[in-house]
């Protein structure tokens, strides 16, 4: 069922129409095959870039489309309803452009049109094998040596690892704790930047992350993004916006599950009538639909705060927490509505159920979101 949209401009309506058209024409015919084979859809991301969908929330002067977050997130939601892997790739690429767009030097910012146009795909390297939630404890070290930093360590769970053209590497240039962390922008062909084999995932297989080993990688000193020691603050601000992207992915996935389960319940007959007419199923669908609407409302409320230039970090954490928990619950219930047919790969709900799980983990586990929200309440 198409959700009625209250969009801020006619241009936003056109953008969503374009997104739906691309989703139907380019994404829907390919998603099953790419997910089954675990193939990364680089060409499709290029198509999205050429259609202007890879730099939506950034200024036109930098090569973006100057769209409010409220609109960008609904584009993501639409993509996620057809292919979560693509929507997540767009969200992570958008996150990866954040450090240069907001903290980059004049020279670094010259790269923005290629980044935002999708010619250059980005990766965001914060997590490490021994630490994801405690991001300020990262151990990857960068030591100044002549005109370069020499970087050593291992980054983990890197979306687009081995496929990206540029990597934001959060690393330690100073002492322990958040203030010793800096952000470096490294090209994919940096000597010593060594992507490992992609992880073998439960779901989201077309966009499997990989570890990045940094073995004395030499990154020019003029690729320091922002000030020395500013990296943690950059990482956290990028994630505030990125978490809204993940929440939008969750809403899109959950809406697709509601739509699919509803259509099935109207067709499938037992005891002489469609199962959706039994209260046991009808009430389940009602709860699913209500939770998705609530998740979308929370997400858009946070986006509108961001668009208005107001603090939105805590609202983004709430939206990420709620929307991804809703996606897990709703996809679980969608499998239940389809019964045995929900548990086989002939229907997409089986895949959506596996994919929903990762959204409760990435860009800050939902336990971290609760921690952020609780600290804002209790100090
Ligand atoms: N925006 C700007 N600055 C922020 C910020 C934000 N959202 N959150 C924290 N900071 C700043 C703080 O203001 C503080 O600055 P000062 O040193 O100047 O006071 C500094 O960063 C340290 O903050 P804090 O003490 O809260 O850091 P913690 O070590 O307690 O960590 C959490 C905070 C747990 C919230 C952080 O580590 C986190 O988000 N972890 C999850 C990481 C994550 O999402 N990983 C996924 C990677 S992508 S798959």
GROMACS .gro file of C-alpha atoms and ligand atoms in nm:
model
  428
    1UNK     CA    1   0.000   0.000   0.000
    2UNK     CA    2   0.142   0.339  -0.095
    3UNK     CA    3   0.169   0.570   0.200
    4UNK     CA    4   0.026   0.919   0.150
    5UNK     CA    5   0.315   1.159   0.169
    6UNK     CA    6   0.313   1.509   0.306
    7UNK     CA    7   0.615   1.641   0.120
    8UNK     CA    8   0.750   1.995   0.145
    9UNK     CA    9   0.777   2.074  -0.230
   10UNK     CA   10   0.655   1.957  -0.573
   11UNK     CA   11   1.022   1.882  -0.648
   12UNK     CA   12   1.021   1.630  -0.362
   13UNK     CA   13   0.720   1.454  -0.517
   14UNK     CA   14   0.907   1.430  -0.848
   15UNK     CA   15   1.210   1.292  -0.669
   16UNK     CA   16   1.007   1.020  -0.500
   17UNK     CA   17   0.838   0.934  -0.831
   18UNK     CA   18   1.181   0.904  -0.993
   19UNK     CA   19   1.301   0.684  -0.707
   20UNK     CA   20   0.998   0.455  -0.737
   21UNK     CA   21   1.054   0.428  -1.111
   22UNK     CA   22   1.422   0.338  -1.067
   23UNK     CA   23   1.332   0.092  -0.791
   24UNK     CA   24   1.079  -0.082  -1.016
   25UNK     CA   25   1.290  -0.078  -1.332
   26UNK     CA   26   1.646  -0.125  -1.207
   27UNK     CA   27   1.629  -0.275  -0.859
   28UNK     CA   28   1.331  -0.511  -0.838
   29UNK     CA   29   1.438  -0.740  -1.126
   30UNK     CA   30   1.790  -0.783  -0.984
   31UNK     CA   31   1.763  -0.796  -0.606
   32UNK     CA   32   1.702  -1.172  -0.560
   33UNK     CA   33   1.986  -1.272  -0.788
   34UNK     CA   34   2.242  -1.032  -0.643
   35UNK     CA   35   2.150  -1.122  -0.285
   36UNK     CA   36   2.164  -1.495  -0.357
   37UNK     CA   37   2.509  -1.461  -0.518
   38UNK     CA   38   2.636  -1.198  -0.273
   39UNK     CA   39   2.736  -0.973  -0.563
   40UNK     CA   40   2.801  -0.606  -0.498
   41UNK     CA   41   2.584  -0.389  -0.731
   42UNK     CA   42   2.844  -0.124  -0.821
   43UNK     CA   43   2.681  -0.043  -1.159
   44UNK     CA   44   2.345   0.019  -0.997
   45UNK     CA   45   2.508   0.264  -0.757
   46UNK     CA   46   2.658   0.442  -1.058
   47UNK     CA   47   2.310   0.465  -1.210
   48UNK     CA   48   2.181   0.615  -0.885
   49UNK     CA   49   2.471   0.859  -0.888
   50UNK     CA   50   2.393   0.970  -1.242
   51UNK     CA   51   2.029   1.014  -1.144
   52UNK     CA   52   2.141   1.248  -0.867
   53UNK     CA   53   2.046   1.017  -0.578
   54UNK     CA   54   2.388   0.983  -0.414
   55UNK     CA   55   2.436   1.335  -0.288
   56UNK     CA   56   2.081   1.440  -0.206
   57UNK     CA   57   2.125   1.619   0.129
   58UNK     CA   58   2.442   1.813   0.032
   59UNK     CA   59   2.460   2.164  -0.120
   60UNK     CA   60   2.429   2.204  -0.496
   61UNK     CA   61   2.751   2.406  -0.500
   62UNK     CA   62   2.937   2.089  -0.391
   63UNK     CA   63   2.762   1.863  -0.643
   64UNK     CA   64   2.470   1.762  -0.423
   65UNK     CA   65   2.096   1.822  -0.466
   66UNK     CA   66   2.030   2.045  -0.165
   67UNK     CA   67   1.736   1.835  -0.048
   68UNK     CA   68   1.613   1.850   0.310
   69UNK     CA   69   1.689   1.542   0.518
   70UNK     CA   70   1.315   1.486   0.541
   71UNK     CA   71   1.309   1.422   0.165
   72UNK     CA   72   1.639   1.234   0.140
   73UNK     CA   73   1.520   0.988   0.407
   74UNK     CA   74   1.198   0.914   0.220
   75UNK     CA   75   1.404   0.839  -0.090
   76UNK     CA   76   1.607   0.595   0.120
   77UNK     CA   77   1.287   0.442   0.257
   78UNK     CA   78   1.160   0.387  -0.097
   79UNK     CA   79   1.485   0.220  -0.205
   80UNK     CA   80   1.489   0.001   0.108
   81UNK     CA   81   1.138  -0.124   0.032
   82UNK     CA   82   1.277  -0.282  -0.282
   83UNK     CA   83   1.640  -0.358  -0.196
   84UNK     CA   84   1.781  -0.293   0.148
   85UNK     CA   85   2.140  -0.350   0.034
   86UNK     CA   86   2.116  -0.058  -0.210
   87UNK     CA   87   1.952   0.172   0.044
   88UNK     CA   88   2.215   0.086   0.303
   89UNK     CA   89   2.490   0.150   0.047
   90UNK     CA   90   2.343   0.494  -0.030
   91UNK     CA   91   2.315   0.570   0.342
   92UNK     CA   92   2.675   0.465   0.414
   93UNK     CA   93   2.805   0.659   0.113
   94UNK     CA   94   2.618   0.968   0.237
   95UNK     CA   95   2.775   0.916   0.582
   96UNK     CA   96   3.118   0.882   0.421
   97UNK     CA   97   3.086   1.217   0.243
   98UNK     CA   98   3.005   1.396   0.571
   99UNK     CA   99   3.360   1.453   0.707
  100UNK     CA  100   3.490   1.622   0.390
  101UNK     CA  101   3.166   1.813   0.326
  102UNK     CA  102   3.159   1.965   0.676
  103UNK     CA  103   3.522   1.962   0.793
  104UNK     CA  104   3.730   1.927   0.473
  105UNK     CA  105   3.996   2.172   0.361
  106UNK     CA  106   3.950   2.377   0.046
  107UNK     CA  107   4.162   2.121  -0.141
  108UNK     CA  108   3.977   1.817  -0.003
  109UNK     CA  109   3.644   1.974  -0.089
  110UNK     CA  110   3.741   1.976  -0.457
  111UNK     CA  111   3.677   1.601  -0.444
  112UNK     CA  112   3.315   1.651  -0.339
  113UNK     CA  113   3.153   1.666  -0.686
  114UNK     CA  114   3.294   1.321  -0.770
  115UNK     CA  115   3.194   1.188  -0.430
  116UNK     CA  116   2.842   1.328  -0.438
  117UNK     CA  117   2.794   1.234  -0.802
  118UNK     CA  118   2.878   0.874  -0.715
  119UNK     CA  119   3.189   0.843  -0.933
  120UNK     CA  120   3.382   0.792  -0.609
  121UNK     CA  121   3.229   0.552  -0.360
  122UNK     CA  122   3.303   0.607   0.010
  123UNK     CA  123   3.372   0.399   0.320
  124UNK     CA  124   3.366   0.500   0.686
  125UNK     CA  125   3.622   0.322   0.904
  126UNK     CA  126   3.556   0.365   1.276
  127UNK     CA  127   3.503   0.015   1.425
  128UNK     CA  128   3.787  -0.224   1.501
  129UNK     CA  129   3.786  -0.599   1.568
  130UNK     CA  130   3.822  -0.554   1.946
  131UNK     CA  131   3.600  -0.247   1.981
  132UNK     CA  132   3.285  -0.118   1.813
  133UNK     CA  133   3.059   0.026   2.083
  134UNK     CA  134   3.351   0.181   2.273
  135UNK     CA  135   3.460   0.382   1.971
  136UNK     CA  136   3.682   0.618   2.172
  137UNK     CA  137   3.908   0.323   2.262
  138UNK     CA  138   4.019   0.264   1.902
  139UNK     CA  139   4.384   0.166   1.861
  140UNK     CA  140   4.469   0.224   1.493
  141UNK     CA  141   4.770   0.454   1.511
  142UNK     CA  142   4.888   0.728   1.276
  143UNK     CA  143   5.241   0.863   1.324
  144UNK     CA  144   5.359   1.174   1.138
  145UNK     CA  145   5.662   1.106   0.920
  146UNK     CA  146   5.774   1.380   0.681
  147UNK     CA  147   5.481   1.477   0.458
  148UNK     CA  148   5.283   1.165   0.551
  149UNK     CA  149   5.107   0.988   0.834
  150UNK     CA  150   5.209   0.624   0.865
  151UNK     CA  151   4.896   0.434   0.968
  152UNK     CA  152   4.885   0.089   1.127
  153UNK     CA  153   4.593  -0.112   1.264
  154UNK     CA  154   4.282  -0.299   1.156
  155UNK     CA  155   3.937  -0.158   1.084
  156UNK     CA  156   3.636  -0.391   1.097
  157UNK     CA  157   3.285  -0.421   0.950
  158UNK     CA  158   3.366  -0.173   0.676
  159UNK     CA  159   3.076  -0.142   0.431
  160UNK     CA  160   3.223  -0.102   0.079
  161UNK     CA  161   3.555  -0.237   0.211
  162UNK     CA  162   3.753  -0.335  -0.098
  163UNK     CA  163   3.499  -0.161  -0.325
  164UNK     CA  164   3.529   0.199  -0.209
  165UNK     CA  165   3.739   0.467  -0.379
  166UNK     CA  166   3.796   0.665  -0.060
  167UNK     CA  167   3.815   0.570   0.308
  168UNK     CA  168   3.758   0.790   0.614
  169UNK     CA  169   3.999   0.641   0.865
  170UNK     CA  170   3.951   0.732   1.229
  171UNK     CA  171   4.284   0.677   1.402
  172UNK     CA  172   4.492   0.780   1.700
  173UNK     CA  173   4.731   1.067   1.639
  174UNK     CA  174   4.747   1.163   2.007
  175UNK     CA  175   4.698   1.017   2.356
  176UNK     CA  176   4.420   0.788   2.487
  177UNK     CA  177   4.051   0.880   2.479
  178UNK     CA  178   3.835   1.068   2.232
  179UNK     CA  179   4.059   1.375   2.205
  180UNK     CA  180   4.351   1.171   2.068
  181UNK     CA  181   4.155   1.067   1.758
  182UNK     CA  182   4.182   1.222   1.411
  183UNK     CA  183   4.017   1.160   1.075
  184UNK     CA  184   4.226   1.084   0.764
  185UNK     CA  185   4.097   1.062   0.409
  186UNK     CA  186   4.276   0.781   0.225
  187UNK     CA  187   4.250   0.679  -0.140
  188UNK     CA  188   4.177   0.314  -0.219
  189UNK     CA  189   4.516   0.274  -0.385
  190UNK     CA  190   4.709   0.392  -0.077
  191UNK     CA  191   5.006   0.156  -0.037
  192UNK     CA  192   4.951  -0.056   0.274
  193UNK     CA  193   4.570  -0.017   0.274
  194UNK     CA  194   4.472  -0.382   0.243
  195UNK     CA  195   4.104  -0.486   0.217
  196UNK     CA  196   4.038  -0.841   0.335
  197UNK     CA  197   3.781  -1.095   0.214
  198UNK     CA  198   3.417  -0.982   0.262
  199UNK     CA  199   3.243  -1.126   0.570
  200UNK     CA  200   2.990  -1.407   0.517
  201UNK     CA  201   2.668  -1.252   0.641
  202UNK     CA  202   2.328  -1.378   0.758
  203UNK     CA  203   2.162  -1.121   0.528
  204UNK     CA  204   2.244  -0.808   0.327
  205UNK     CA  205   2.484  -1.028   0.131
  206UNK     CA  206   2.514  -0.796  -0.169
  207UNK     CA  207   2.674  -0.538   0.057
  208UNK     CA  208   2.900  -0.752   0.277
  209UNK     CA  209   3.155  -0.557   0.483
  210UNK     CA  210   3.525  -0.639   0.505
  211UNK     CA  211   3.814  -0.571   0.739
  212UNK     CA  212   4.072  -0.316   0.626
  213UNK     CA  213   4.424  -0.389   0.741
  214UNK     CA  214   4.646  -0.082   0.751
  215UNK     CA  215   5.005  -0.198   0.728
  216UNK     CA  216   5.225   0.111   0.750
  217UNK     CA  217   4.984   0.280   0.506
  218UNK     CA  218   5.118   0.621   0.402
  219UNK     CA  219   4.849   0.889   0.392
  220UNK     CA  220   4.959   1.243   0.300
  221UNK     CA  221   4.939   1.486   0.592
  222UNK     CA  222   4.721   1.720   0.388
  223UNK     CA  223   4.454   1.445   0.404
  224UNK     CA  224   4.389   1.519   0.771
  225UNK     CA  225   4.018   1.610   0.778
  226UNK     CA  226   3.940   1.879   1.035
  227UNK     CA  227   4.187   1.955   1.312
  228UNK     CA  228   4.423   1.710   1.479
  229UNK     CA  229   4.224   1.550   1.765
  230UNK     CA  230   3.887   1.646   1.616
  231UNK     CA  231   3.820   1.302   1.468
  232UNK     CA  232   3.591   1.166   1.741
  233UNK     CA  233   3.362   1.468   1.727
  234UNK     CA  234   3.350   1.437   1.346
  235UNK     CA  235   3.273   1.065   1.373
  236UNK     CA  236   2.990   1.122   1.623
  237UNK     CA  237   2.830   1.403   1.423
  238UNK     CA  238   2.846   1.195   1.105
  239UNK     CA  239   2.679   0.908   1.293
  240UNK     CA  240   2.400   1.130   1.426
  241UNK     CA  241   2.295   1.192   1.066
  242UNK     CA  242   2.384   0.837   0.956
  243UNK     CA  243   2.153   0.685   1.220
  244UNK     CA  244   1.860   0.863   1.059
  245UNK     CA  245   1.957   0.690   0.733
  246UNK     CA  246   1.952   0.348   0.901
  247UNK     CA  247   1.615   0.430   1.059
  248UNK     CA  248   1.479   0.518   0.711
  249UNK     CA  249   1.609   0.186   0.577
  250UNK     CA  250   1.425   0.010   0.862
  251UNK     CA  251   1.097   0.189   0.789
  252UNK     CA  252   1.121   0.098   0.419
  253UNK     CA  253   1.191  -0.267   0.496
  254UNK     CA  254   0.910  -0.285   0.753
  255UNK     CA  255   0.659  -0.117   0.519
  256UNK     CA  256   0.743  -0.370   0.248
  257UNK     CA  257   0.680  -0.652   0.497
  258UNK     CA  258   0.342  -0.507   0.601
  259UNK     CA  259   0.239  -0.467   0.237
  260UNK     CA  260   0.345  -0.818   0.143
  261UNK     CA  261   0.183  -0.986   0.445
  262UNK     CA  262  -0.139  -0.789   0.389
  263UNK     CA  263  -0.162  -0.888   0.023
  264UNK     CA  264  -0.100  -1.251   0.119
  265UNK     CA  265  -0.361  -1.245   0.394
  266UNK     CA  266  -0.621  -1.115   0.146
  267UNK     CA  267  -0.551  -1.401  -0.098
  268UNK     CA  268  -0.477  -1.698   0.123
  269UNK     CA  269  -0.791  -1.886   0.228
  270UNK     CA  270  -0.837  -2.121   0.520
  271UNK     CA  271  -1.163  -2.243   0.673
  272UNK     CA  272  -1.346  -2.098   0.373
  273UNK     CA  273  -1.229  -1.736   0.385
  274UNK     CA  274  -0.921  -1.515   0.347
  275UNK     CA  275  -0.705  -1.544   0.660
  276UNK     CA  276  -0.690  -1.163   0.691
  277UNK     CA  277  -1.059  -1.173   0.788
  278UNK     CA  278  -0.976  -1.370   1.103
  279UNK     CA  279  -0.917  -1.138   1.393
  280UNK     CA  280  -0.595  -1.321   1.487
  281UNK     CA  281  -0.436  -1.213   1.158
  282UNK     CA  282  -0.621  -0.884   1.108
  283UNK     CA  283  -0.512  -0.752   1.448
  284UNK     CA  284  -0.154  -0.861   1.378
  285UNK     CA  285  -0.157  -0.663   1.053
  286UNK     CA  286  -0.312  -0.364   1.232
  287UNK     CA  287  -0.033  -0.364   1.491
  288UNK     CA  288   0.234  -0.400   1.223
  289UNK     CA  289   0.096  -0.110   1.019
  290UNK     CA  290   0.061   0.110   1.330
  291UNK     CA  291   0.419   0.047   1.441
  292UNK     CA  292   0.554   0.134   1.096
  293UNK     CA  293   0.356   0.460   1.090
  294UNK     CA  294   0.486   0.548   1.438
  295UNK     CA  295   0.846   0.473   1.333
  296UNK     CA  296   0.810   0.692   1.025
  297UNK     CA  297   0.662   0.977   1.230
  298UNK     CA  298   0.951   0.962   1.480
  299UNK     CA  299   1.204   0.954   1.197
  300UNK     CA  300   1.054   1.251   1.016
  301UNK     CA  301   1.024   1.452   1.339
  302UNK     CA  302   1.399   1.404   1.397
  303UNK     CA  303   1.475   1.490   1.033
  304UNK     CA  304   1.273   1.811   1.055
  305UNK     CA  305   1.470   1.918   1.362
  306UNK     CA  306   1.793   1.858   1.169
  307UNK     CA  307   1.658   2.049   0.868
  308UNK     CA  308   1.571   2.340   1.097
  309UNK     CA  309   1.928   2.347   1.230
  310UNK     CA  310   1.817   2.238   1.578
  311UNK     CA  311   1.990   1.971   1.794
  312UNK     CA  312   1.867   1.629   1.680
  313UNK     CA  313   2.121   1.381   1.813
  314UNK     CA  314   1.895   1.230   2.082
  315UNK     CA  315   1.593   1.222   1.852
  316UNK     CA  316   1.808   1.043   1.591
  317UNK     CA  317   1.904   0.782   1.852
  318UNK     CA  318   1.534   0.732   1.941
  319UNK     CA  319   1.440   0.701   1.572
  320UNK     CA  320   1.718   0.448   1.503
  321UNK     CA  321   1.627   0.246   1.812
  322UNK     CA  322   1.253   0.242   1.753
  323UNK     CA  323   1.251   0.199   1.374
  324UNK     CA  324   1.498  -0.089   1.370
  325UNK     CA  325   1.322  -0.269   1.658
  326UNK     CA  326   0.997  -0.221   1.464
  327UNK     CA  327   1.157  -0.365   1.148
  328UNK     CA  328   1.264  -0.674   1.343
  329UNK     CA  329   0.920  -0.723   1.499
  330UNK     CA  330   0.725  -0.655   1.180
  331UNK     CA  331   0.937  -0.881   0.958
  332UNK     CA  332   0.908  -1.156   1.222
  333UNK     CA  333   0.529  -1.118   1.217
  334UNK     CA  334   0.524  -1.111   0.837
  335UNK     CA  335   0.693  -1.453   0.836
  336UNK     CA  336   0.426  -1.569   1.083
  337UNK     CA  337   0.139  -1.445   0.863
  338UNK     CA  338   0.275  -1.647   0.572
  339UNK     CA  339   0.324  -1.953   0.797
  340UNK     CA  340   0.539  -2.221   0.635
  341UNK     CA  341   0.558  -2.017   0.315
  342UNK     CA  342   0.719  -1.737   0.514
  343UNK     CA  343   1.008  -1.962   0.604
  344UNK     CA  344   1.112  -2.049   0.248
  345UNK     CA  345   1.299  -1.828   0.006
  346UNK     CA  346   1.017  -1.832  -0.256
  347UNK     CA  347   0.879  -1.529  -0.069
  348UNK     CA  348   1.090  -1.224   0.021
  349UNK     CA  349   0.977  -1.208   0.387
  350UNK     CA  350   1.235  -1.474   0.476
  351UNK     CA  351   1.513  -1.246   0.346
  352UNK     CA  352   1.365  -0.932   0.502
  353UNK     CA  353   1.357  -1.110   0.841
  354UNK     CA  354   1.730  -1.188   0.811
  355UNK     CA  355   1.807  -0.836   0.690
  356UNK     CA  356   1.616  -0.661   0.968
  357UNK     CA  357   1.848  -0.811   1.229
  358UNK     CA  358   2.153  -0.622   1.110
  359UNK     CA  359   1.977  -0.286   1.141
  360UNK     CA  360   1.956  -0.334   1.520
  361UNK     CA  361   2.337  -0.365   1.521
  362UNK     CA  362   2.492  -0.124   1.268
  363UNK     CA  363   2.580   0.243   1.328
  364UNK     CA  364   2.557   0.192   1.702
  365UNK     CA  365   2.379  -0.110   1.849
  366UNK     CA  366   2.037  -0.043   1.992
  367UNK     CA  367   2.195  -0.080   2.336
  368UNK     CA  368   2.422   0.217   2.247
  369UNK     CA  369   2.117   0.416   2.131
  370UNK     CA  370   1.954   0.347   2.470
  371UNK     CA  371   2.274   0.456   2.643
  372UNK     CA  372   2.277   0.784   2.449
  373UNK     CA  373   1.909   0.847   2.528
  374UNK     CA  374   1.946   0.748   2.895
  375UNK     CA  375   2.248   0.978   2.942
  376UNK     CA  376   2.046   1.266   2.799
  377UNK     CA  377   1.779   1.195   3.061
  378UNK     CA  378   1.986   1.123   3.369
  379UNK     CA  379   2.322   1.285   3.290
  380LIG     N1  380   2.821   1.505   1.850
  380LIG     C1  381   2.930   1.579   1.877
  380LIG     N2  382   3.018   1.547   1.975
  380LIG     C2  383   2.991   1.438   2.048
  380LIG     C3  384   2.878   1.356   2.025
  380LIG     C4  385   2.790   1.394   1.922
  380LIG     N3  386   2.680   1.322   1.892
  380LIG     N4  387   2.879   1.253   2.112
  380LIG     C5  388   2.988   1.270   2.189
  380LIG     N5  389   3.054   1.381   2.149
  380LIG     C6  390   3.177   1.438   2.210
  380LIG     C7  391   3.149   1.472   2.355
  380LIG     O1  392   3.094   1.602   2.366
  380LIG     C8  393   3.287   1.464   2.416
  380LIG     O2  394   3.359   1.581   2.382
  380LIG     P1  395   3.457   1.652   2.488
  380LIG     O3  396   3.570   1.555   2.507
  380LIG     O4  397   3.500   1.777   2.418
  380LIG     O5  398   3.377   1.674   2.612
  380LIG     C9  399   3.351   1.348   2.340
  380LIG     O6  400   3.280   1.338   2.215
  380LIG    C10  401   3.342   1.217   2.413
  380LIG     O7  402   3.205   1.190   2.440
  380LIG     P2  403   3.160   1.079   2.544
  380LIG     O8  404   3.230   1.102   2.674
  380LIG     O9  405   3.010   1.075   2.543
  380LIG    O10  406   3.223   0.947   2.477
  380LIG     P3  407   3.208   0.795   2.517
  380LIG    O11  408   3.341   0.731   2.507
  380LIG    O12  409   3.133   0.782   2.646
  380LIG    O13  410   3.123   0.734   2.395
  380LIG    C11  411   2.931   0.669   2.272
  380LIG    C12  412   3.001   0.777   2.357
  380LIG    C13  413   2.914   0.537   2.345
  380LIG    C14  414   2.793   0.729   2.244
  380LIG    C15  415   3.009   0.648   2.140
  380LIG    O14  416   3.131   0.581   2.164
  380LIG    C16  417   2.929   0.572   2.037
  380LIG    O15  418   2.845   0.627   1.968
  380LIG     N6  419   2.958   0.439   2.022
  380LIG    C17  420   2.902   0.359   1.916
  380LIG    C18  421   2.987   0.373   1.794
  380LIG    C19  422   2.913   0.334   1.671
  380LIG    O16  423   2.803   0.377   1.646
  380LIG     N7  424   2.977   0.251   1.589
  380LIG    C20  425   2.924   0.209   1.466
  380LIG    C21  426   3.022   0.247   1.360
  380LIG     S1  427   2.953   0.252   1.200
  380LIG     S2  428   2.890   0.070   1.168
   0.00000   0.00000   0.00000
